[in-house]
PDB file of C-alpha atoms in Angstrom:
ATOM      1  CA  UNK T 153     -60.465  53.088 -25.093  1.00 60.00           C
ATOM      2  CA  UNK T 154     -62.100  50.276 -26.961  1.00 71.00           C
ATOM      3  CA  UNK T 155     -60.092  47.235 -27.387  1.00 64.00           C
ATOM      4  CA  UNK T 156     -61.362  45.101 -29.974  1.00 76.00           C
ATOM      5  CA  UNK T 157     -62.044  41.621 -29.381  1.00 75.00           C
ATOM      6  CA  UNK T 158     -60.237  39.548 -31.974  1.00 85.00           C
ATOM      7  CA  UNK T 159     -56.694  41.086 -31.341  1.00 83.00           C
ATOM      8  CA  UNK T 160     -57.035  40.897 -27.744  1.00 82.00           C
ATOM      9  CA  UNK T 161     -57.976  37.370 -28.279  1.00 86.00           C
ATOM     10  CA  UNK T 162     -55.065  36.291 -30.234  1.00 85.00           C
ATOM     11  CA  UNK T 163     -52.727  38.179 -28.016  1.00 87.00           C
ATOM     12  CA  UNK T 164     -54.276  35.917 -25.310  1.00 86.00           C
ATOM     13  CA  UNK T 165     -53.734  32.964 -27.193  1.00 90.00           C
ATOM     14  CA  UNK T 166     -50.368  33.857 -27.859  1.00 88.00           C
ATOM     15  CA  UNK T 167     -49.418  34.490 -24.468  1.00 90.00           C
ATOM     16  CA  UNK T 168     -50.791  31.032 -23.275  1.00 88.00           C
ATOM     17  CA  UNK T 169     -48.905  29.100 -26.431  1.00 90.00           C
ATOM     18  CA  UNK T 170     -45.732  30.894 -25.183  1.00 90.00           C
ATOM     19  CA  UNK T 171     -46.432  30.294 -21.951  1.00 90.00           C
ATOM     20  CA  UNK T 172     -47.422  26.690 -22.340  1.00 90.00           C
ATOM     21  CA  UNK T 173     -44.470  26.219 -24.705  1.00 92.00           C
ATOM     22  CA  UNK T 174     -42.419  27.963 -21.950  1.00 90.00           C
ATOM     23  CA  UNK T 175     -43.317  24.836 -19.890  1.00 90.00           C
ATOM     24  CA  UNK T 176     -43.130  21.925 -21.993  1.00 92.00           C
ATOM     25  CA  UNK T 177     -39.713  22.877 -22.667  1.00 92.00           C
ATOM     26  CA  UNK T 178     -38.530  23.844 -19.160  1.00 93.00           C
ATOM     27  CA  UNK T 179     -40.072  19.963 -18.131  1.00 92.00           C
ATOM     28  CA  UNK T 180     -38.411  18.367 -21.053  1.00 94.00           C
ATOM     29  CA  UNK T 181     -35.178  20.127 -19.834  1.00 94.00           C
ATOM     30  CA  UNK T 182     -35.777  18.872 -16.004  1.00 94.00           C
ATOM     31  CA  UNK T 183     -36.845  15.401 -17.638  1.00 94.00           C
ATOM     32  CA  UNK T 184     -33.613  15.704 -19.740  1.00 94.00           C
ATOM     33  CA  UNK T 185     -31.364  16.239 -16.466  1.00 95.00           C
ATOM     34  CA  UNK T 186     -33.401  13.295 -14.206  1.00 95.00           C
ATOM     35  CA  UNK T 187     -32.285  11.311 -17.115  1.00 95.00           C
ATOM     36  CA  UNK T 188     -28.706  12.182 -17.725  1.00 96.00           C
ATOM     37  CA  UNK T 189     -28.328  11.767 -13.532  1.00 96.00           C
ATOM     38  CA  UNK T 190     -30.232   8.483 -13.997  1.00 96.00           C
ATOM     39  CA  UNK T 191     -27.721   7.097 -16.508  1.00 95.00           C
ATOM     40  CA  UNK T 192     -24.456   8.421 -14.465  1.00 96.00           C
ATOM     41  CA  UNK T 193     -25.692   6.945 -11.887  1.00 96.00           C
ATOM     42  CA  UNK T 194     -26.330   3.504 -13.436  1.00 96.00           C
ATOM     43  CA  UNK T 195     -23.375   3.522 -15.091  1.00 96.00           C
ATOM     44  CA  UNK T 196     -21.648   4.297 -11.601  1.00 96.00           C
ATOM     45  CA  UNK T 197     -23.461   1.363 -10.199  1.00 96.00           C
ATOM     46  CA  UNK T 198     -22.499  -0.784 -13.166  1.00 97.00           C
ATOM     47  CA  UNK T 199     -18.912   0.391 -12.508  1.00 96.00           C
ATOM     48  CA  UNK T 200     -18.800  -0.426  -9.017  1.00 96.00           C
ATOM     49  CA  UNK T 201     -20.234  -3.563  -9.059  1.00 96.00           C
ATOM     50  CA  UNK T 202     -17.585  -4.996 -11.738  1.00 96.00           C
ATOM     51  CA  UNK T 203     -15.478  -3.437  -9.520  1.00 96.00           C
ATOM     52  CA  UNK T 204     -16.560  -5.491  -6.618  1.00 97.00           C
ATOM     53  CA  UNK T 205     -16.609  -8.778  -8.956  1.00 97.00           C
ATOM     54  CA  UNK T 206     -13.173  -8.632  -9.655  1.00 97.00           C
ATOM     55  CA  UNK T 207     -12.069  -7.651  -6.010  1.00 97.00           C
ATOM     56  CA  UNK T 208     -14.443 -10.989  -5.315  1.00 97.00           C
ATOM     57  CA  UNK T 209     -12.724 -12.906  -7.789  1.00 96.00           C
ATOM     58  CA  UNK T 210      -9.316 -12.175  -6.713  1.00 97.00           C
ATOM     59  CA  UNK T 211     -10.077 -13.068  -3.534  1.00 96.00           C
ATOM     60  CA  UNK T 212     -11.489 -16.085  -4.846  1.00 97.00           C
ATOM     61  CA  UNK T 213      -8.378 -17.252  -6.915  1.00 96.00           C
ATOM     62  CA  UNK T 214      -5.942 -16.232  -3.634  1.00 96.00           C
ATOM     63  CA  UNK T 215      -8.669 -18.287  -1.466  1.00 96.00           C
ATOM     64  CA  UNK T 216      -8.121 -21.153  -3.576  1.00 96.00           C
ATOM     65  CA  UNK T 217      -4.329 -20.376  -4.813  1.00 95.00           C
ATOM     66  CA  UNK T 218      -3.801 -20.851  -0.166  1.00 95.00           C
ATOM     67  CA  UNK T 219      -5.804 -23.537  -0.247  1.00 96.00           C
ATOM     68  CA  UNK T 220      -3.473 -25.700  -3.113  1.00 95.00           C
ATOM     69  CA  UNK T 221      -0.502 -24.592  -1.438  1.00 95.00           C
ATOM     70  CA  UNK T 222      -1.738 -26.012   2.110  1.00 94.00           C
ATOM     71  CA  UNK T 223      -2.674 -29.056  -0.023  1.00 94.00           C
ATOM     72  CA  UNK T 224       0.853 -29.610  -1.796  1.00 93.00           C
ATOM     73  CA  UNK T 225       2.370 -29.313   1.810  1.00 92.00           C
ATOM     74  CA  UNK T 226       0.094 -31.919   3.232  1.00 90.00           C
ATOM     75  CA  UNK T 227       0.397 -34.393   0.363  1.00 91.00           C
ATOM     76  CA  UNK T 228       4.485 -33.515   0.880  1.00 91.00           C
ATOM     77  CA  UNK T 229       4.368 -34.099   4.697  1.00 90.00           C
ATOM     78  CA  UNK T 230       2.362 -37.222   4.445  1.00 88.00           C
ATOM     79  CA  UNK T 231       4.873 -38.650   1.528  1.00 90.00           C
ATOM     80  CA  UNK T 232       7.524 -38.220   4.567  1.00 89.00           C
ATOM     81  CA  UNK T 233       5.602 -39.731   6.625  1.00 90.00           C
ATOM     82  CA  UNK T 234       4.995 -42.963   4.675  1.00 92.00           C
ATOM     83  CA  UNK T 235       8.709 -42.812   3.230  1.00 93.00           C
ATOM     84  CA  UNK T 236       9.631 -43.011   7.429  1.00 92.00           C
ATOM     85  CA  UNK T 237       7.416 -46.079   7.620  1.00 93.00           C
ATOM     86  CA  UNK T 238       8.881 -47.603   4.874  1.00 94.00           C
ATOM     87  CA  UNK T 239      12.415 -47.030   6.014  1.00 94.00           C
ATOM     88  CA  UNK T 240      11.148 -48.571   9.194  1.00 94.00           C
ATOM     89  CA  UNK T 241      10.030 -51.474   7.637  1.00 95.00           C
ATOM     90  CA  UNK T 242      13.298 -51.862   5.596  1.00 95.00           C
ATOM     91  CA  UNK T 243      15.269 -51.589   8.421  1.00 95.00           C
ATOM     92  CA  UNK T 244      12.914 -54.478  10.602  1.00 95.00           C
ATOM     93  CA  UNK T 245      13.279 -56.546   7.321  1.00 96.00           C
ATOM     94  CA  UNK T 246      16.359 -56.305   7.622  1.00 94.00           C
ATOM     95  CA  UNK T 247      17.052 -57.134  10.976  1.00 94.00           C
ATOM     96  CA  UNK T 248      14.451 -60.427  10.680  1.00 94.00           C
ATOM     97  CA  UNK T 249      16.501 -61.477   7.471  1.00 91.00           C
ATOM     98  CA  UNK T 250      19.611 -61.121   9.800  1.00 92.00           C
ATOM     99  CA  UNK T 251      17.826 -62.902  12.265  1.00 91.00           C
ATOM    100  CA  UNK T 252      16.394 -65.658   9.930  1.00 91.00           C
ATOM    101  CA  UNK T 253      20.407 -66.001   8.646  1.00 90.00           C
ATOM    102  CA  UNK T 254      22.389 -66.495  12.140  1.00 89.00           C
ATOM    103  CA  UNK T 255      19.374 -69.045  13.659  1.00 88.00           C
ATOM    104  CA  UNK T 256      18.974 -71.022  10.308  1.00 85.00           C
ATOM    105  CA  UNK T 257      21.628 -73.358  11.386  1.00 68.00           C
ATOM    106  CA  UNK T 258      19.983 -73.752  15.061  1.00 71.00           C
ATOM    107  CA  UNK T 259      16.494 -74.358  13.715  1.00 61.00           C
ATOM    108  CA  UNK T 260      17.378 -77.294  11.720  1.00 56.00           C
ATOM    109  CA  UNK T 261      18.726 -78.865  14.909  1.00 52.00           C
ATOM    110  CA  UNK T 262      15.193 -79.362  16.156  1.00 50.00           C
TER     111      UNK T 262
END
């Protein structure tokens, strides 16, 4: 059997484009996947971290929403404080006035 030279050639040639072909295409389709996974799995991360940001800010705002309210009742407790004091005061003005009244008459005695 002779096999002649030029056909066995290109059928060589064409089994090596096919097969190269093959290749390059079963890559760009493995390529294609890593990529697609890649982006899922950025946009997963990208998900959960906004996720986490707003847990973080909520916390944030209730941190600082407990922290006004602790505030408010401080400034309230020390207003009662300072209104005691004064009605302290009032009532030892008083009670010097009262004093200053009934011993005017004595003190100009002497």
């Amino acid at each position: 059997m002779k096999v002649d030279v030029s056909s066995a050639g290109f059928a060589l040639s064409l089994i090596l484009a096919v097969s190269g072909w093959f290749f390059r295409w079963s890559d760009k389709q493995k390529f294609e996947r890593q990529q697609a996974h890649l982006e899922r799995q950025q946009a997963i991360n990208k998900a959960e971290a906004a996720a986490e940001k707003k847990v973080n800010e909520e916390r944030d705002f209730n941190h600082l929403l407990g922290n006004q309210k602790q505030i408010s009742q401080g400034i309230t407790i020390g207003f009662d404080d300072v209104e005691e004091k004064i009605d302290g005061l009032r009532e030892l003005m008083l009670r010097v006035e009262a004093y200053l009244i009934r011993n005017q008459g004595t003190n100009h005695h002497e």
